[in-house]
Amino acid sequence: MLPTELILPIAIAYVALLFVVAFVGDQRARAGRLGWLKSPVVYTLSISIYCTSWTFYGAVGYAARSGLEFATIYLGPTLVFVGWWWLLRKLIRIGHAQGVSSIADMISSRYGKSTTLAALVTLVAVVGAAPYIALQLRAVTVSYQVITSAGPENPSGLPGAHPDFHAALWIAAGMALFTILFGTRNVDAKERHHGVVAAIALEAIVKLVALLAVGVLVVFGLSDGVAHSFSRASPQLLQSADVFGARWVTTLLLSAVAVVCLPREFQVTVVENVDERHLRTASWLFPLYLLLITLFVLPIAITGLSLLPSGSSPDMFVLTLPMWAGQNAVALLAFLGGFSSATSMVIVACIALSTMISNHLVMPLAMRFKWVPLYADGEVRRFLLNARRIGICVMLALGFVYFRLSSSDALAAMGLVSFAGVAQFAPSLFGGLYWRNANVGGAIAGLSAGTALWAYALFLPSFGPDVVLSAATLRDGPLGLALLRPQALFGLSGLDPLVHALFWSLSVNVLLFVVVSLLRRPRPIDRLQGTLFVDVFRAPAEATSGLLRRTASVQDLDALAQRILGVGEAQRFFARAAREQGLERGLPIADDPFISQLERKLAGSVGAATARALISEVVTVETISLDELMKIADETRRMAEHSRQLEEKSRELEATAAQLRDANARLTRLDQEKDDFLSQVSHEVRTPMTSIRSFSQILLDSRDLDGARTQRFVRIIHDESVRLTRLLDSTLDLGLLERGEANWPRTRIDPEIALEGSIRICEGLGGGRVALASEARAVGAAVEANEDRLGQVFINLISNAIKYNTSASPRVTVRSAVRDGVYEVLIADNGPGIPPELRDRIFSRFPGGLARSRTAASGSGLGLAISWQIMRHLGGNLELVGGEGPGACFRVTLAAMDSAAPREPRPA
Amino acid sequence: MPPDSAQAAPERSARVRDAARVLPLVGLFLLLPPVILLFAAPAEVAGVPLIVVYVFAVWGALVAGAAVLARALGPVEHGEADEPGPSD
């Protein structure tokens, strides 16, 4: 045994050492020399506060009672960390992006920064943590009693049923003081507690070394190696297949959930994380730490069970075995290890919980009931720090009360009650990370109902009969209602109490969370936060920054910041923001990024929900762009279609490019034609206009013109006007034809009549100079056409052939026939013909040189174009064929109809 | 970076990410009944009960697998974007 006079100074010296480490850590951090404080190893070691006294003392006790089941408590976290890519990475990314300060802050931030939800989560966390803190108090108290009073002749120490509550009270008070000194120096919860992290990293090493030392002593000092120590095991301890039943699955999953949901684990893993990349190291180093610390648990448990007298508390084997072996140094190391694991847990848990209490319970109440003089500089800061200090004391007091009242003497059993309590966060927390439509109603409903069931089925019964629930209630249900028996709810009996409580609480929790979420329509702020959480990897920061638009006066914001942060801090913050906006001096512009930045800054002190409430008080207009939100929400779907669309687009683009090339060529040609056309029309119009103008000028100026000359001039003006009208008529006519708007009656006619009429009209044109010969002619042909229009085509072709025939003995030949159901007219001349370069555009408007050469006579230059359009319109065709001789030959074709009454051939 | 590794990098990182996702599932599969029941037999490996050896072997393998993947994920993680999307 070791005397109190020795143990107490050693314990105090150890605490002093921790203080020094924490102090140095804080100093280095403040000086900006983070160095090893920022290493992934320190981060991993700080996560290992998962291993508390429960692990240090309780794991052996757990193994002695239930065999391998103790390992599930460490296998669950191993799976979570090994699977960090699924969950932890996202949590930490969100934690950084949102400036999350606690698990309550995280959950309430996800659900539209709900104050109610934050308070609820805090309450559940506080109640759930009480058994856990009680466990630490119990472990430290009992280990202190054991090490100071037991000896080789009395190795079992004190019977576990009688812990020294007097000593426990002092220990609780000491721990409260310790935590207050450590953890409540900064008001900004987001500022990392570098000192604390350094101290708990040291404690993590101490507890691992201590447990390994005990293990080595037991395996190689008290046994001849591993095999020997296992040979002492009773057969039922390890060989029972019953271990791997519902309880195995339950505790495995429960510990996996707890390692994320425990407020202190959330604190060290997410809030205190300095660098996302550290998680990569922790993903294997933390499981390795767990593996090492549990390596000797089974040998210690087996050796304790077989060597120590029956009745020894298995929870204290880690301490009593070295004492039994007379190894006081190892026993002292074990005591310090146990002390380390308890203190580090209590410090971090109390820091995390007191932050939650002050931010999510006290601050909203203080705002509502005006407890704080909000306008005095630094008052809020002092108020918050005091709230946290009181919060720490409350936590330890609750732990002590639970310890005092609880009937359980097994450390692991107490810890599992806590695990089941914080597991109620799981549906809201995990669901909120992956399910966009999860909303605040579902979270509150699920969490409240789940927690109520947990309290009724597990927490209250854990005090034992007749403490909170009477023995009769426990046995028969309240008022004898068997359906409501706490440990056999709704008749579900025969299950392990832990499995039973978890089954009901989590089932109802998940059910309500899902159903109420589905029933309730989310508010815009819910959707905004939901998107920020669910799509944290997809939505780039700049895409989400513009979603929330707020207007506030910068003076109001300044006043608010001074109230919460204190004048100095607020001024520094505003000056920095103004500099970042590029302003020389004065207050920054209250734009959206600045308001968000200020909100995050305030959230660091008072939590996201309160910060939002505070900002909302001074914000005059707030809009959330739902369209933008929907865009981001649809990102996934959009991305899924993205590659497919890209492929399609590139195909389309290729086709479009080809079409564009085509169209461009056509357009260029059309443009050219249009230009030609316009200049031609202008030219055509200008010539008669000029004569009309000059002759009318003469008529106006010269009053003494004789009648004959006047007559002549008026005649010229008239003729020119007629020519002009004809030109414009032709242009309009062509326009109509080209747009397909021409609408003439088409009847069954004999085309030869039209042809004959045209020849007769044209006979006079050549003035007898041109020989107009009509050769073979179709007999009894019938077509469906408009006689006038068909005649117009013939006249145009024949008159052109006559007019442009510059041959010495001009001759125009007209032939017609019906061939293969097609009526065909050939009009040939022996003139100069059509130059090859004009052949393919002879039927377009003003076909260049030809037009110029022909306009002089025809006056329009549109004749062929109109004729071609008419023929197309009639369903026939007009083309230029080689014909015989040097001249041109035009062919007109139309579908011939069955001639019912063949006519007599007409004389040529 | 040689050209062929530049081309292989995205494909390899996708496989590493998938492996990182699968590893915990494999662990869960091995540690839950019925698989674990196969090893709850009264056999011993070098004096240690088979089931103890099995549980700690799976555990050790998970740690080793996570360590290997953590190393392989190093460059991947900073390329980011495990889901297709605009990277930041």
Coordinates of N, CA and C in Angstrom, one line a residue, chain A residues 321-433:
Chain A
L321 N -3.7 -5.8 -9.1 CA -2.7 -6.9 -9.4 C -1.2 -6.5 -9.2
P322 N -0.8 -5.2 -9.6 CA 0.6 -4.8 -9.3 C 0.8 -4.8 -7.7
M323 N -0.3 -4.3 -7.0 CA -0.1 -4.2 -5.6 C 0.0 -5.6 -5.0
W324 N -0.8 -6.5 -5.5 CA -0.7 -7.9 -5.0 C 0.7 -8.5 -5.3
A325 N 1.2 -8.1 -6.4 CA 2.6 -8.6 -6.8 C 3.7 -7.8 -6.0
G326 N 3.2 -6.8 -5.3 CA 4.2 -6.0 -4.5 C 5.0 -5.0 -5.4
Q327 N 4.5 -4.7 -6.6 CA 5.1 -3.8 -7.5 C 4.5 -2.4 -7.3
N328 N 5.0 -1.7 -6.3 CA 4.4 -0.4 -5.9 C 4.6 0.6 -7.0
A329 N 5.8 0.6 -7.7 CA 6.1 1.6 -8.7 C 5.0 1.4 -9.8
V330 N 4.8 0.1 -10.3 CA 3.8 -0.1 -11.3 C 2.4 0.3 -10.9
A331 N 2.1 0.0 -9.6 CA 0.8 0.4 -9.1 C 0.7 1.9 -9.1
L332 N 1.7 2.6 -8.7 CA 1.7 4.1 -8.7 C 1.5 4.6 -10.2
L333 N 2.2 4.0 -11.1 CA 2.1 4.4 -12.5 C 0.6 4.1 -13.0
A334 N 0.1 3.0 -12.5 CA -1.3 2.6 -12.9 C -2.3 3.7 -12.3
F335 N -2.0 4.1 -11.1 CA -2.9 5.1 -10.5 C -2.8 6.4 -11.3
L336 N -1.6 6.8 -11.6 CA -1.5 8.0 -12.4 C -2.2 7.9 -13.8
G337 N -2.0 6.7 -14.4 CA -2.7 6.4 -15.6 C -4.2 6.6 -15.5
G338 N -4.7 5.9 -14.5 CA -6.2 6.0 -14.3 C -6.6 7.5 -14.0
F339 N -5.8 8.2 -13.2 CA -6.0 9.6 -12.9 C -6.0 10.4 -14.1
S340 N -5.0 10.1 -15.0 CA -4.9 10.8 -16.3 C -6.2 10.6 -17.1
S341 N -6.6 9.4 -17.2 CA -7.7 9.1 -18.1 C -9.0 9.8 -17.6
A342 N -9.1 9.8 -16.3 CA -10.3 10.5 -15.7 C -10.3 12.0 -15.9
T343 N -9.1 12.6 -15.5 CA -9.0 14.0 -15.6 C -9.2 14.5 -17.0
S344 N -8.5 13.9 -17.9 CA -8.6 14.4 -19.3 C -10.0 14.4 -19.8
M345 N -10.7 13.3 -19.5 CA -12.1 13.2 -19.9 C -12.9 14.3 -19.2
V346 N -12.8 14.5 -17.9 CA -13.6 15.5 -17.2 C -13.3 16.9 -17.8
I347 N -12.0 17.2 -18.0 CA -11.7 18.5 -18.5 C -12.4 18.8 -19.8
V348 N -12.2 17.9 -20.8 CA -12.7 18.1 -22.1 C -14.2 18.1 -22.1
A349 N -14.8 17.1 -21.4 CA -16.2 17.0 -21.4 C -16.8 18.2 -20.8
C350 N -16.2 18.7 -19.7 CA -16.8 19.9 -19.1 C -16.6 21.2 -19.9
I351 N -15.5 21.3 -20.6 CA -15.3 22.4 -21.5 C -16.4 22.4 -22.6
A352 N -16.5 21.2 -23.2 CA -17.5 21.1 -24.3 C -18.9 21.4 -23.8
L353 N -19.2 20.8 -22.7 CA -20.6 20.9 -22.2 C -20.9 22.3 -21.6
S354 N -19.9 22.9 -21.0 CA -20.1 24.2 -20.4 C -20.3 25.3 -21.5
T355 N -19.5 25.1 -22.6 CA -19.7 25.9 -23.8 C -21.2 25.8 -24.3
M356 N -21.6 24.6 -24.4 CA -23.0 24.4 -24.9 C -24.0 25.0 -23.9
I357 N -23.7 24.8 -22.6 CA -24.7 25.4 -21.6 C -24.7 26.9 -21.7
S358 N -23.6 27.5 -21.8 CA -23.6 29.0 -21.8 C -24.1 29.5 -23.2
N359 N -23.8 28.8 -24.3 CA -24.2 29.4 -25.6 C -25.7 29.1 -25.9
H360 N -26.1 27.9 -25.5 CA -27.4 27.4 -26.0 C -28.5 27.4 -25.0
L361 N -28.1 27.5 -23.7 CA -29.1 27.5 -22.7 C -29.2 28.9 -22.0
V362 N -28.0 29.3 -21.5 CA -28.0 30.6 -20.7 C -28.1 31.8 -21.6
M363 N -27.4 31.8 -22.7 CA -27.4 33.1 -23.5 C -28.8 33.4 -24.0
P364 N -29.5 32.4 -24.6 CA -30.8 32.8 -25.1 C -31.7 33.3 -24.0
L365 N -31.6 32.6 -22.8 CA -32.5 33.1 -21.7 C -32.0 34.5 -21.3
A366 N -30.7 34.7 -21.2 CA -30.2 36.0 -20.8 C -30.7 37.1 -21.7
M367 N -30.7 36.8 -23.0 CA -31.2 37.8 -24.0 C -32.7 38.1 -23.8
R368 N -33.4 37.0 -23.5 CA -34.9 37.2 -23.4 C -35.2 38.0 -22.1
F369 N -34.6 37.6 -21.1 CA -34.9 38.2 -19.8 C -34.0 39.4 -19.4
K370 N -33.1 39.7 -20.3 CA -32.2 40.9 -20.1 C -31.4 40.8 -18.8
W371 N -30.7 39.6 -18.6 CA -29.9 39.4 -17.5 C -28.6 40.2 -17.6
V372 N -28.2 40.4 -18.8 CA -26.9 41.0 -19.0 C -27.0 42.5 -19.3
P373 N -26.3 43.4 -18.8 CA -26.3 44.8 -19.3 C -25.6 44.8 -20.6
L374 N -26.4 44.7 -21.7 CA -25.8 44.4 -23.0 C -25.0 45.6 -23.5
Y375 N -25.2 46.8 -22.9 CA -24.5 47.9 -23.5 C -23.2 48.3 -22.8
A376 N -22.8 47.5 -21.8 CA -21.6 47.8 -21.1 C -20.5 47.0 -21.8
D377 N -19.3 47.6 -21.9 CA -18.2 46.9 -22.6 C -17.8 45.7 -21.8
G378 N -17.7 44.6 -22.5 CA -17.1 43.4 -21.9 C -18.0 42.7 -21.0
E379 N -19.2 43.2 -20.7 CA -20.1 42.6 -19.8 C -20.5 41.2 -20.3
V380 N -20.8 41.1 -21.6 CA -21.3 39.9 -22.1 C -20.2 38.8 -22.0
R381 N -19.0 39.3 -22.3 CA -17.8 38.4 -22.2 C -17.7 37.8 -20.8
R382 N -17.7 38.7 -19.8 CA -17.6 38.3 -18.4 C -18.8 37.3 -18.1
F383 N -20.0 37.7 -18.5 CA -21.2 36.9 -18.2 C -21.0 35.5 -18.8
L384 N -20.5 35.4 -20.1 CA -20.4 34.1 -20.7 C -19.3 33.3 -20.0
L385 N -18.2 33.9 -19.6 CA -17.2 33.1 -18.9 C -17.7 32.6 -17.6
N386 N -18.5 33.5 -16.9 CA -19.0 33.0 -15.6 C -20.0 31.9 -15.8
A387 N -20.8 32.0 -16.9 CA -21.8 31.0 -17.2 C -21.1 29.7 -17.4
R388 N -20.0 29.8 -18.1 CA -19.2 28.5 -18.4 C -18.6 27.9 -17.1
R389 N -18.1 28.8 -16.2 CA -17.6 28.3 -15.0 C -18.7 27.6 -14.2
I390 N -19.8 28.3 -14.1 CA -20.9 27.7 -13.4 C -21.3 26.4 -14.0
G391 N -21.3 26.4 -15.4 CA -21.7 25.2 -16.1 C -20.8 24.0 -15.7
I392 N -19.5 24.3 -15.6 CA -18.5 23.2 -15.2 C -18.9 22.7 -13.9
C393 N -19.2 23.6 -12.9 CA -19.5 23.1 -11.6 C -20.8 22.3 -11.6
V394 N -21.8 22.7 -12.4 CA -23.0 22.0 -12.5 C -22.8 20.6 -13.1
M395 N -21.9 20.5 -14.1 CA -21.6 19.2 -14.6 C -21.1 18.3 -13.6
L396 N -20.1 18.7 -12.9 CA -19.4 17.9 -11.8 C -20.4 17.6 -10.7
A397 N -21.3 18.5 -10.4 CA -22.3 18.3 -9.4 C -23.2 17.2 -9.8
L398 N -23.7 17.3 -11.1 CA -24.6 16.3 -11.6 C -23.9 14.9 -11.6
G399 N -22.6 14.9 -12.0 CA -21.9 13.6 -12.0 C -21.8 13.1 -10.6
F400 N -21.6 13.9 -9.6 CA -21.5 13.5 -8.2 C -22.8 13.0 -7.8
V401 N -23.9 13.7 -8.1 CA -25.2 13.2 -7.7 C -25.5 11.8 -8.2
Y402 N -25.2 11.7 -9.5 CA -25.5 10.4 -10.2 C -24.6 9.3 -9.5
F403 N -23.4 9.6 -9.2 CA -22.5 8.7 -8.5 C -23.1 8.3 -7.2
R404 N -23.6 9.3 -6.5 CA -24.1 9.1 -5.1 C -25.4 8.2 -5.2
L405 N -26.2 8.5 -6.2 CA -27.5 7.8 -6.2 C -27.5 6.4 -6.9
S406 N -26.6 6.3 -7.9 CA -26.6 5.1 -8.7 C -26.2 3.9 -7.9
S407 N -26.9 2.8 -8.3 CA -26.6 1.6 -7.6 C -25.6 0.8 -8.3
S408 N -25.2 1.2 -9.5 CA -24.3 0.4 -10.3 C -22.9 0.5 -9.8
D409 N -22.3 -0.7 -9.7 CA -20.9 -0.6 -9.3 C -19.9 -1.0 -10.5
A410 N -20.5 -1.2 -11.6 CA -19.6 -1.5 -12.8 C -19.5 -0.3 -13.6
L411 N -18.2 0.0 -13.9 CA -17.9 1.2 -14.6 C -18.5 1.2 -16.0
A412 N -18.3 0.0 -16.7 CA -18.8 -0.1 -18.1 C -20.3 0.2 -18.2
A413 N -21.0 -0.4 -17.2 CA -22.5 -0.3 -17.3 C -22.9 1.2 -17.2
M414 N -22.2 2.0 -16.4 CA -22.5 3.4 -16.3 C -22.2 4.1 -17.6
G415 N -21.0 3.8 -18.2 CA -20.6 4.4 -19.5 C -21.6 4.1 -20.6
L416 N -22.1 2.9 -20.6 CA -23.1 2.5 -21.7 C -24.4 3.3 -21.6
V417 N -24.8 3.6 -20.4 CA -26.0 4.5 -20.2 C -25.7 5.8 -21.0
S418 N -24.6 6.4 -20.8 CA -24.2 7.6 -21.4 C -24.2 7.5 -22.9
F419 N -23.5 6.4 -23.4 CA -23.5 6.1 -24.8 C -24.9 6.1 -25.4
A420 N -25.8 5.4 -24.8 CA -27.1 5.3 -25.3 C -27.8 6.7 -25.3
G421 N -27.5 7.5 -24.4 CA -28.0 8.9 -24.3 C -27.6 9.7 -25.5
V422 N -26.3 9.7 -25.8 CA -25.8 10.6 -26.8 C -26.1 10.0 -28.2
A423 N -26.4 8.7 -28.2 CA -26.7 8.0 -29.5 C -28.0 8.6 -30.0
Q424 N -28.8 9.3 -29.2 CA -30.0 9.9 -29.7 C -29.8 11.0 -30.7
F425 N -28.5 11.6 -30.7 CA -28.2 12.6 -31.6 C -28.0 12.0 -33.0
A426 N -27.8 10.7 -33.1 CA -27.3 10.2 -34.4 C -28.3 10.4 -35.5
P427 N -29.6 10.1 -35.4 CA -30.5 10.3 -36.5 C -30.4 11.8 -37.0
S428 N -30.5 12.7 -36.1 CA -30.5 14.1 -36.6 C -29.2 14.5 -37.2
L429 N -28.1 14.1 -36.5 CA -26.8 14.5 -37.0 C -26.4 13.9 -38.3
F430 N -26.5 12.5 -38.4 CA -26.1 11.8 -39.6 C -27.2 12.1 -40.7
G431 N -28.4 12.0 -40.3 CA -29.5 12.3 -41.3 C -29.3 13.6 -42.0
G432 N -29.0 14.6 -41.1 CA -28.8 16.0 -41.6 C -27.6 16.1 -42.5
L433 N -26.7 15.2 -42.5 CA -25.5 15.4 -43.3 C -25.8 14.8 -44.7

